[in-house]
Amino acid sequence: MARIIVVTSGKGGVGKTTTSAAIAMGLAKRGHKTAVIDFDVGLRNLDLIMGCERRVVYDLVNVINNEATLNQALIRDKRCDQLYILPASQTRDKDALTTEGVGKILEELAKDFKYIVCDSPAGIERGATLAMYFADDAFVVTNPEVSSVRDSDRMLGILSSKSRRAERGEDPIREYLLLSRYSPDRVKLGEMLSVDDVQEILSLHLLGVIPESKSVLNASNSGTPVILDEQSDAGQAYQDIVARYLGEDKPHRFIEEEKKGLFSKLLGRK
Amino acid sequence: MSTSSPSLQKAALEFKSTSLTVPVLLLASIDEKHIELQLQEKIAQAPEFFKHSPLLIDLQKLNGQGLDMDLQSLVKQVRDLGFLPIGIRGGNDRQNRAALDMNLPVHSLHGGNSAATHKPAAKTLAVSSEVEASKQPEQTLENKLITQPVRSGQRVYAKGDLIVTATVSAGAEIMAEGNIHVYGTLRGRALAGVPGNINSRIFCSDLQAELISIAGIYQLSDDLSPETAHKPVQISLDNQTLIIKDI
Ligand SMILES: Nc1ncnc2c1ncn2[C@@H]1O[C@H](COP(=O)(O)OP(=O)(O)O)[C@@H](O)[C@H]1O
Ligand SMILES: [Mg+2]
């Protein structure tokens, strides 16, 4: 049985596409056949982050409109043969997405793939609600700030009432918190909410903390999912997240400030 | 709706059954002056609540003590005070007839249904039922239990008591016609006793609410005193004022 993961948040720019690319690559690297779908019709970002923008011929909307087959539209990743990308259309409007159309695509993918990752656009419109409608698991990407937390909370409300699982009275979507762009220094200065603050408000299972990191920008500029940058903190954070999602027990990292050297150690500061 | 070709198939109306919460005037005296005075006192406490309020007149206790109330003058009295009587219960034969003469339904002592619809006025003869009287405040309403967090943008409504065993987020709204219990942090809006039930209460284990309200009397978060925030409290209504106490 395939599992459908929606990467969602409500707010834009929090790291959904970065996360979708990273975890799709992470799951595929571990040998699970994975497809990642860009639901951000009109913006189309995922293929850039995945570094396959020049290989896009057909897209999600073409498949929905029967202008191309699923196999024609899926792009196989050059670095990992277990990973496929279904890009979004840059030119068409969001109304092209239909529940039946998306449902058919997911059903077809589910025959062949182990994981299907849906990169949700921002907002609570068509693309976002469709990306989550069929989900089994939700990765709620949140930044440690009040407005982002509030948007995620709202998204969780929609997830619990407007999904296929909710409508059918099945087990609810499994919801996970991914706290992204986290900066312990700024938390300490009181400029950001802490992990505890966010968990207190959202009461959600924490899958991992992704630190604010330059490596993310470098990775997206070179079209490489950051999880492949094994030296980077963000890359390691995403590896941990994939491991935890698959049931491994990994202690949380990147929550505390880095040690500042001998002086602060001697003074007993954390 | 189109009125041009009224189809014979289409139902123009429908009968449904409902139960509502209505104040009951339980009389213990037939002294008109006494009654007048005490009613006025009650009204002074919550004028908005009692204005045009429906009222069920309960004569059971009086008849139990053999006191014979003149229904006609009582009905005039409460109407003059702004109440809208919607029937009597526990009356004797004469009172029941008097009620029907004034187009007031005669209700059974058990439940809110009109006695006339099923067991015509038989029950009213059971005068000595003290036990029945203590059972009267009916709690057969539909209570609701929520075990998941109530998220921003979500609304929950309970026709009876509402029990939430998780947090209520900022931007969420929970409402109950009865009491509200939140075994978690209450950050959103909580409205208890929605139809004007002044005896409802709100209980929560951590008060950080945006708004609390009982029977329409509300307080915003800004008005909450810091002493009661962030701890377990119960909120009740006393004389038009919300009282917040530690539990
Ligand atoms: N952990 C991180 N550290 C630093 N920058 C990040 C991080 N995650 C995302 N970003 C940056 O934030 C911006 C938005 O990220 P993106 O994944 O496109 O968000 P979304 O899909 O939610 O709109 C991008 O410029 C990205 O490089
Ligand atoms: Mg995006």
Coordinates of N, CA, C and O in Angstrom, one line a residue, chain B residues 79-207:
Chain B
R79 N -47.3 38.5 33.0 CA -47.3 39.2 31.7 C -47.0 40.7 31.8 O -46.2 41.3 31.1
D80 N -47.6 41.3 32.9 CA -47.4 42.7 33.2 C -45.9 42.9 33.4 O -45.3 44.0 33.2
L81 N -45.2 41.9 34.0 CA -43.8 42.1 34.3 C -42.9 41.8 33.1 O -41.7 41.9 33.2
G82 N -43.5 41.4 32.0 CA -42.7 41.3 30.8 C -42.4 39.8 30.3 O -41.8 39.6 29.3
F83 N -42.9 38.9 31.1 CA -42.8 37.5 30.8 C -43.8 37.1 29.7 O -44.9 37.7 29.6
L84 N -43.5 36.0 29.0 CA -44.5 35.4 28.0 C -44.7 34.0 28.5 O -44.0 33.1 28.1
P85 N -45.8 33.8 29.3 CA -46.1 32.4 29.7 C -46.4 31.5 28.6 O -47.1 31.9 27.6
I86 N -45.8 30.3 28.6 CA -46.0 29.3 27.5 C -46.7 28.1 28.0 O -46.7 27.1 27.4
G87 N -47.3 28.2 29.2 CA -48.0 27.0 29.7 C -47.9 26.8 31.2 O -47.1 27.5 31.8
I88 N -48.6 25.8 31.7 CA -48.5 25.5 33.1 C -48.2 24.0 33.2 O -48.4 23.2 32.3
R89 N -47.8 23.6 34.4 CA -47.7 22.2 34.7 C -48.0 22.0 36.2 O -47.8 22.9 37.0
G90 N -48.4 20.8 36.6 CA -48.7 20.5 38.0 C -49.9 21.2 38.5 O -50.1 21.3 39.7
G91 N -50.8 21.6 37.6 CA -52.0 22.3 38.0 C -53.1 21.3 38.4 O -53.0 20.1 38.0
N92 N -54.1 21.8 39.1 CA -55.3 20.9 39.3 C -56.3 21.1 38.2 O -56.1 21.8 37.3
D93 N -57.4 20.3 38.2 CA -58.3 20.3 37.1 C -58.8 21.7 36.7 O -58.9 22.1 35.6
R94 N -59.1 22.5 37.8 CA -59.7 23.8 37.5 C -58.6 24.7 36.8 O -58.9 25.4 35.9
Q95 N -57.4 24.6 37.4 CA -56.3 25.4 36.8 C -56.0 25.0 35.4 O -55.7 25.8 34.5
N96 N -56.0 23.7 35.1 CA -55.8 23.2 33.7 C -56.8 23.7 32.8 O -56.5 24.2 31.7
R97 N -58.1 23.7 33.2 CA -59.1 24.3 32.4 C -59.0 25.8 32.2 O -59.1 26.3 31.1
A98 N -58.6 26.4 33.2 CA -58.4 27.9 33.2 C -57.2 28.2 32.2 O -57.3 29.1 31.4
A99 N -56.2 27.3 32.2 CA -55.1 27.5 31.3 C -55.5 27.4 29.8 O -55.3 28.3 29.0
L100 N -56.3 26.4 29.6 CA -56.7 26.1 28.2 C -57.7 27.3 27.7 O -57.6 27.7 26.6
D101 N -58.5 27.8 28.7 CA -59.3 28.9 28.3 C -58.5 30.1 27.9 O -58.9 31.0 27.1
M102 N -57.3 30.3 28.5 CA -56.4 31.4 28.1 C -55.5 31.0 26.9 O -54.5 31.7 26.7
N103 N -55.8 29.9 26.3 CA -54.9 29.4 25.2 C -53.5 29.0 25.7 O -52.5 29.2 24.9
L104 N -53.4 28.6 26.9 CA -52.1 28.2 27.4 C -52.1 26.7 27.5 O -53.0 26.1 28.1
P105 N -51.0 26.0 26.9 CA -51.0 24.6 27.0 C -50.8 24.1 28.4 O -50.2 24.8 29.2
V106 N -51.2 22.9 28.6 CA -51.0 22.2 29.9 C -49.9 21.1 29.7 O -50.1 20.2 28.9
H107 N -48.8 21.3 30.4 CA -47.7 20.4 30.2 C -47.7 19.3 31.2 O -48.2 19.5 32.3
S108 N -47.1 18.2 30.8 CA -47.0 17.1 31.8 C -45.8 17.4 32.8 O -45.0 18.2 32.4
L109 N -45.8 16.7 33.9 CA -44.7 17.0 34.8 C -43.4 16.4 34.4 O -42.3 16.7 34.9
H110 N -43.5 15.4 33.4 CA -42.3 14.7 33.0 C -42.0 15.1 31.6 O -42.7 14.7 30.7
G111 N -40.9 15.8 31.4 CA -40.5 16.2 30.1 C -41.3 17.4 29.6 O -42.2 17.9 30.3
G112 N -40.9 18.0 28.5 CA -41.4 19.2 28.0 C -42.7 19.1 27.1 O -43.2 20.1 26.6
N113 N -43.1 17.9 26.9 CA -44.2 17.7 26.0 C -45.6 18.1 26.6 O -45.8 18.0 27.8
S114 N -46.4 18.5 25.7 CA -47.8 18.8 26.2 C -48.5 17.6 26.7 O -48.5 16.6 26.0
A115 N -49.0 17.6 27.9 CA -49.7 16.5 28.4 C -50.8 16.0 27.5 O -51.1 14.8 27.4
A116 N -51.5 17.0 26.9 CA -52.6 16.7 26.1 C -52.3 15.8 24.9 O -53.2 15.0 24.5
T117 N -51.1 15.8 24.4 CA -50.8 15.0 23.3 C -50.7 13.5 23.6 O -51.0 12.7 22.7
H118 N -50.3 13.1 24.8 CA -50.3 11.7 25.0 C -51.2 11.3 26.2 O -52.3 10.7 26.0
K119 N -50.8 11.6 27.4 CA -51.6 11.1 28.5 C -52.4 12.3 29.1 O -51.9 13.0 29.9
P120 N -53.6 12.5 28.7 CA -54.4 13.7 29.0 C -54.5 13.9 30.5 O -55.3 13.2 31.2
A121 N -53.8 14.8 31.0 CA -53.9 15.3 32.4 C -54.0 14.3 33.5 O -54.4 14.7 34.6
A122 N -53.6 13.1 33.3 CA -53.7 12.1 34.3 C -52.7 12.3 35.4 O -52.9 12.2 36.6
K123 N -51.4 12.6 34.9 CA -50.3 12.7 35.9 C -50.5 13.8 36.9 O -49.9 13.8 37.9
T124 N -51.2 14.8 36.6 CA -51.3 16.0 37.5 C -52.0 15.6 38.8 O -51.9 16.4 39.8
L125 N -52.6 14.4 38.9 CA -53.2 14.1 40.1 C -52.2 13.5 41.2 O -52.5 13.5 42.3
A126 N -51.0 13.1 40.7 CA -50.0 12.7 41.6 C -49.5 13.8 42.4 O -48.5 14.4 42.0
V127 N -50.1 14.1 43.5 CA -49.8 15.4 44.2 C -48.6 15.2 45.2 O -47.8 16.1 45.4
S128 N -48.4 14.0 45.7 CA -47.5 13.9 46.8 C -46.1 13.5 46.3 O -45.3 13.0 47.0
S129 N -45.8 13.7 45.0 CA -44.5 13.2 44.5 C -43.4 14.2 44.8 O -43.0 15.0 43.9
E130 N -42.8 14.2 46.0 CA -41.7 15.0 46.3 C -40.5 14.7 45.6 O -39.7 15.5 45.2
V131 N -40.3 13.4 45.3 CA -39.1 12.9 44.6 C -39.1 13.4 43.2 O -38.0 13.9 42.8
E132 N -40.2 13.4 42.6 CA -40.3 13.9 41.2 C -39.8 15.3 41.2 O -39.1 15.7 40.3
A133 N -40.2 16.1 42.2 CA -39.9 17.5 42.2 C -38.4 17.7 42.2 O -37.9 18.6 41.4
S134 N -37.7 17.0 42.9 CA -36.2 17.2 43.0 C -35.5 16.7 41.7 O -34.4 17.1 41.4
K135 N -36.2 15.9 41.0 CA -35.6 15.4 39.7 C -35.9 16.4 38.6 O -35.4 16.2 37.5
Q136 N -36.7 17.4 38.8 CA -37.2 18.2 37.7 C -36.1 18.9 36.8 O -36.3 18.8 35.6
P137 N -35.0 19.5 37.3 CA -34.1 20.1 36.3 C -33.6 19.1 35.4 O -32.7 18.3 35.7
E138 N -34.2 19.0 34.2 CA -33.9 17.9 33.3 C -32.5 18.1 32.6 O -32.1 19.2 32.2
Q139 N -31.8 17.0 32.6 CA -30.4 17.0 31.9 C -30.4 16.0 30.9 O -29.4 15.2 30.8
T140 N -31.4 15.9 30.1 CA -31.4 14.9 29.0 C -30.9 15.5 27.7 O -31.1 14.9 26.7
L141 N -30.2 16.6 27.8 CA -29.6 17.3 26.6 C -28.5 16.5 26.1 O -27.9 15.6 26.7
E142 N -28.1 16.8 24.8 CA -27.0 16.1 24.2 C -25.7 16.7 24.6 O -25.3 17.8 24.2
N143 N -24.9 15.9 25.4 CA -23.5 16.4 25.7 C -22.6 16.0 24.6 O -22.9 15.1 23.8
K144 N -21.4 16.6 24.5 CA -20.5 16.3 23.5 C -19.1 16.2 24.1 O -18.7 17.0 24.9
L145 N -18.4 15.2 23.6 CA -17.0 15.0 24.1 C -16.0 15.1 22.9 O -16.2 14.5 21.9
I146 N -15.0 16.0 23.0 CA -14.1 16.2 22.0 C -12.7 15.8 22.5 O -12.3 16.4 23.6
T147 N -12.0 14.9 21.9 CA -10.7 14.5 22.4 C -9.5 15.0 21.6 O -8.4 14.8 22.0
Q148 N -9.8 15.6 20.4 CA -8.7 16.2 19.6 C -8.7 17.7 19.9 O -9.7 18.3 20.2
P149 N -7.5 18.3 19.6 CA -7.4 19.8 19.8 C -8.5 20.4 18.9 O -8.7 20.0 17.8
V150 N -9.1 21.5 19.4 CA -10.0 22.3 18.6 C -9.1 23.4 18.0 O -8.5 24.2 18.7
R151 N -9.0 23.4 16.6 CA -8.0 24.2 15.9 C -8.6 25.6 15.6 O -9.8 25.7 15.5
S152 N -7.7 26.5 15.3 CA -8.0 27.8 14.8 C -9.0 27.7 13.6 O -8.8 27.0 12.7
G153 N -10.1 28.5 13.7 CA -11.1 28.4 12.6 C -12.1 27.4 12.8 O -13.1 27.4 12.0
Q154 N -12.0 26.5 13.7 CA -13.0 25.5 14.0 C -14.0 26.0 15.0 O -13.7 26.7 15.9
R155 N -15.2 25.5 14.8 CA -16.3 25.8 15.8 C -16.9 24.5 16.3 O -17.2 23.6 15.5
V156 N -17.2 24.4 17.6 CA -17.9 23.3 18.1 C -19.1 23.7 18.9 O -19.0 24.7 19.6
Y157 N -20.2 23.1 18.7 CA -21.4 23.5 19.4 C -22.0 22.2 20.1 O -22.2 21.2 19.4
A158 N -22.3 22.4 21.4 CA -23.0 21.3 22.0 C -24.3 21.7 22.5 O -24.5 22.8 23.1
K159 N -25.3 20.8 22.3 CA -26.7 21.2 22.8 C -26.8 21.0 24.3 O -27.7 21.5 25.0
G160 N -25.8 20.3 24.9 CA -25.8 20.1 26.3 C -24.4 20.6 26.9 O -24.0 21.7 26.5
D161 N -23.8 19.8 27.7 CA -22.4 20.1 28.1 C -21.4 19.8 27.1 O -21.6 18.9 26.3
L162 N -20.3 20.6 27.1 CA -19.2 20.3 26.1 C -18.0 20.0 26.9 O -17.6 20.8 27.8
I163 N -17.4 18.8 26.6 CA -16.2 18.4 27.3 C -15.0 18.3 26.3 O -15.2 17.5 25.4
V164 N -14.0 19.0 26.5 CA -12.8 18.9 25.6 C -11.6 18.4 26.4 O -11.2 19.1 27.4
T165 N -11.0 17.3 26.0 CA -9.9 16.8 26.7 C -8.6 17.1 26.0 O -7.6 16.4 26.1
A166 N -8.6 18.3 25.3 CA -7.4 18.7 24.6 C -7.4 20.2 24.6 O -8.2 20.8 25.2
T167 N -6.4 20.8 23.9 CA -6.4 22.3 23.9 C -7.4 22.9 22.9 O -7.9 22.2 22.0
V168 N -7.8 24.1 23.2 CA -8.6 24.9 22.3 C -7.8 26.1 21.8 O -7.4 26.9 22.6
S169 N -7.5 26.1 20.5 CA -6.5 27.0 20.0 C -7.1 28.4 19.9 O -8.3 28.6 19.9
A170 N -6.2 29.4 19.9 CA -6.6 30.8 19.6 C -7.3 30.7 18.2 O -6.8 30.0 17.3
G171 N -8.4 31.5 18.1 CA -9.1 31.5 16.8 C -10.1 30.4 16.7 O -10.8 30.3 15.7
A172 N -10.2 29.5 17.7 CA -11.3 28.5 17.7 C -12.4 29.0 18.6 O -12.2 29.9 19.4
E173 N -13.6 28.4 18.4 CA -14.7 28.9 19.2 C -15.5 27.6 19.6 O -15.9 26.8 18.8
I174 N -15.7 27.5 20.9 CA -16.5 26.4 21.4 C -17.7 27.0 22.2 O -17.6 28.0 22.9
M175 N -18.9 26.4 21.9 CA -20.1 26.9 22.5 C -20.9 25.7 23.0 O -20.9 24.6 22.5
A176 N -21.6 26.0 24.1 CA -22.5 25.0 24.7 C -23.7 25.6 25.3 O -23.6 26.7 25.8
E177 N -24.8 24.9 25.2 CA -26.0 25.4 25.9 C -25.9 25.1 27.4 O -26.6 25.7 28.2
G178 N -25.1 24.2 27.7 CA -24.8 23.8 29.1 C -23.4 24.3 29.6 O -23.0 25.4 29.2
N179 N -22.7 23.5 30.3 CA -21.4 23.8 30.8 C -20.3 23.5 29.8 O -20.5 22.7 28.9
I180 N -19.2 24.1 30.0 CA -18.0 23.8 29.2 C -16.9 23.4 30.1 O -16.6 24.0 31.1
H181 N -16.3 22.2 29.8 CA -15.1 21.8 30.5 C -13.9 21.6 29.5 O -14.1 21.0 28.5
V182 N -12.8 22.2 29.8 CA -11.6 22.1 28.9 C -10.5 21.5 29.8 O -10.0 22.3 30.6
Y183 N -10.1 20.3 29.5 CA -9.0 19.7 30.2 C -7.8 19.9 29.4 O -7.2 18.9 28.8
G184 N -7.4 21.1 29.3 CA -6.2 21.5 28.4 C -6.2 23.0 28.5 O -7.0 23.7 29.2
T185 N -5.4 23.6 27.6 CA -5.3 25.1 27.6 C -6.4 25.6 26.8 O -6.7 25.2 25.7
L186 N -7.1 26.6 27.3 CA -8.2 27.3 26.6 C -7.7 28.6 26.1 O -7.5 29.6 26.8
R187 N -7.4 28.7 24.8 CA -6.9 29.9 24.2 C -7.9 30.6 23.3 O -7.8 31.8 23.0
G188 N -8.9 29.9 22.9 CA -9.9 30.5 21.9 C -11.0 31.1 22.7 O -10.9 31.6 23.8
R189 N -12.2 31.1 22.0 CA -13.4 31.7 22.6 C -14.3 30.6 23.2 O -14.5 29.6 22.6
A190 N -14.8 30.8 24.4 CA -15.6 29.8 25.0 C -16.9 30.4 25.5 O -16.9 31.4 26.3
L191 N -18.0 29.9 25.0 CA -19.3 30.5 25.3 C -20.2 29.4 25.9 O -20.7 28.5 25.2
A192 N -20.5 29.5 27.2 CA -21.4 28.5 27.8 C -22.8 29.1 28.0 O -22.9 30.3 28.0
G193 N -23.7 28.3 28.3 CA -25.1 28.7 28.5 C -25.6 29.6 27.4 O -26.3 30.6 27.7
V194 N -25.3 29.2 26.2 CA -25.6 30.1 25.1 C -27.1 30.6 25.0 O -27.3 31.8 24.7
P195 N -28.1 29.8 25.2 CA -29.4 30.3 25.0 C -29.9 31.1 26.2 O -31.1 31.4 26.4
G196 N -29.0 31.5 27.1 CA -29.4 32.3 28.3 C -29.4 31.5 29.5 O -30.2 31.9 30.5
N197 N -28.7 30.5 29.6 CA -28.7 29.6 30.8 C -27.7 30.1 31.8 O -26.5 29.8 31.7
I198 N -28.2 31.0 32.7 CA -27.3 31.7 33.6 C -26.6 30.8 34.7 O -25.7 31.3 35.3
N199 N -27.0 29.6 34.8 CA -26.4 28.7 35.8 C -25.3 27.9 35.2 O -24.6 27.1 35.9
S200 N -25.0 28.1 33.9 CA -23.9 27.3 33.3 C -22.5 27.8 33.8 O -22.4 29.0 34.2
R201 N -21.5 27.0 33.7 CA -20.2 27.4 34.1 C -19.2 26.9 33.1 O -19.4 26.0 32.3
I202 N -18.0 27.5 33.2 CA -16.9 27.1 32.3 C -15.8 26.7 33.3 O -15.4 27.4 34.2
F203 N -15.2 25.5 33.0 CA -14.1 25.0 33.7 C -12.9 24.8 32.8 O -13.1 24.3 31.7
C204 N -11.7 25.2 33.1 CA -10.6 24.8 32.3 C -9.3 24.7 33.1 O -9.2 25.3 34.2
S205 N -8.4 24.0 32.6 CA -7.2 23.7 33.4 C -6.1 24.8 33.1 O -5.1 24.8 33.8
D206 N -6.3 25.6 32.1 CA -5.3 26.7 31.9 C -6.0 27.8 31.1 O -6.4 27.6 29.9
L207 N -6.3 28.9 31.8 CA -7.1 30.0 31.2 C -6.3 31.0 30.4 O -5.5 31.7 31.0

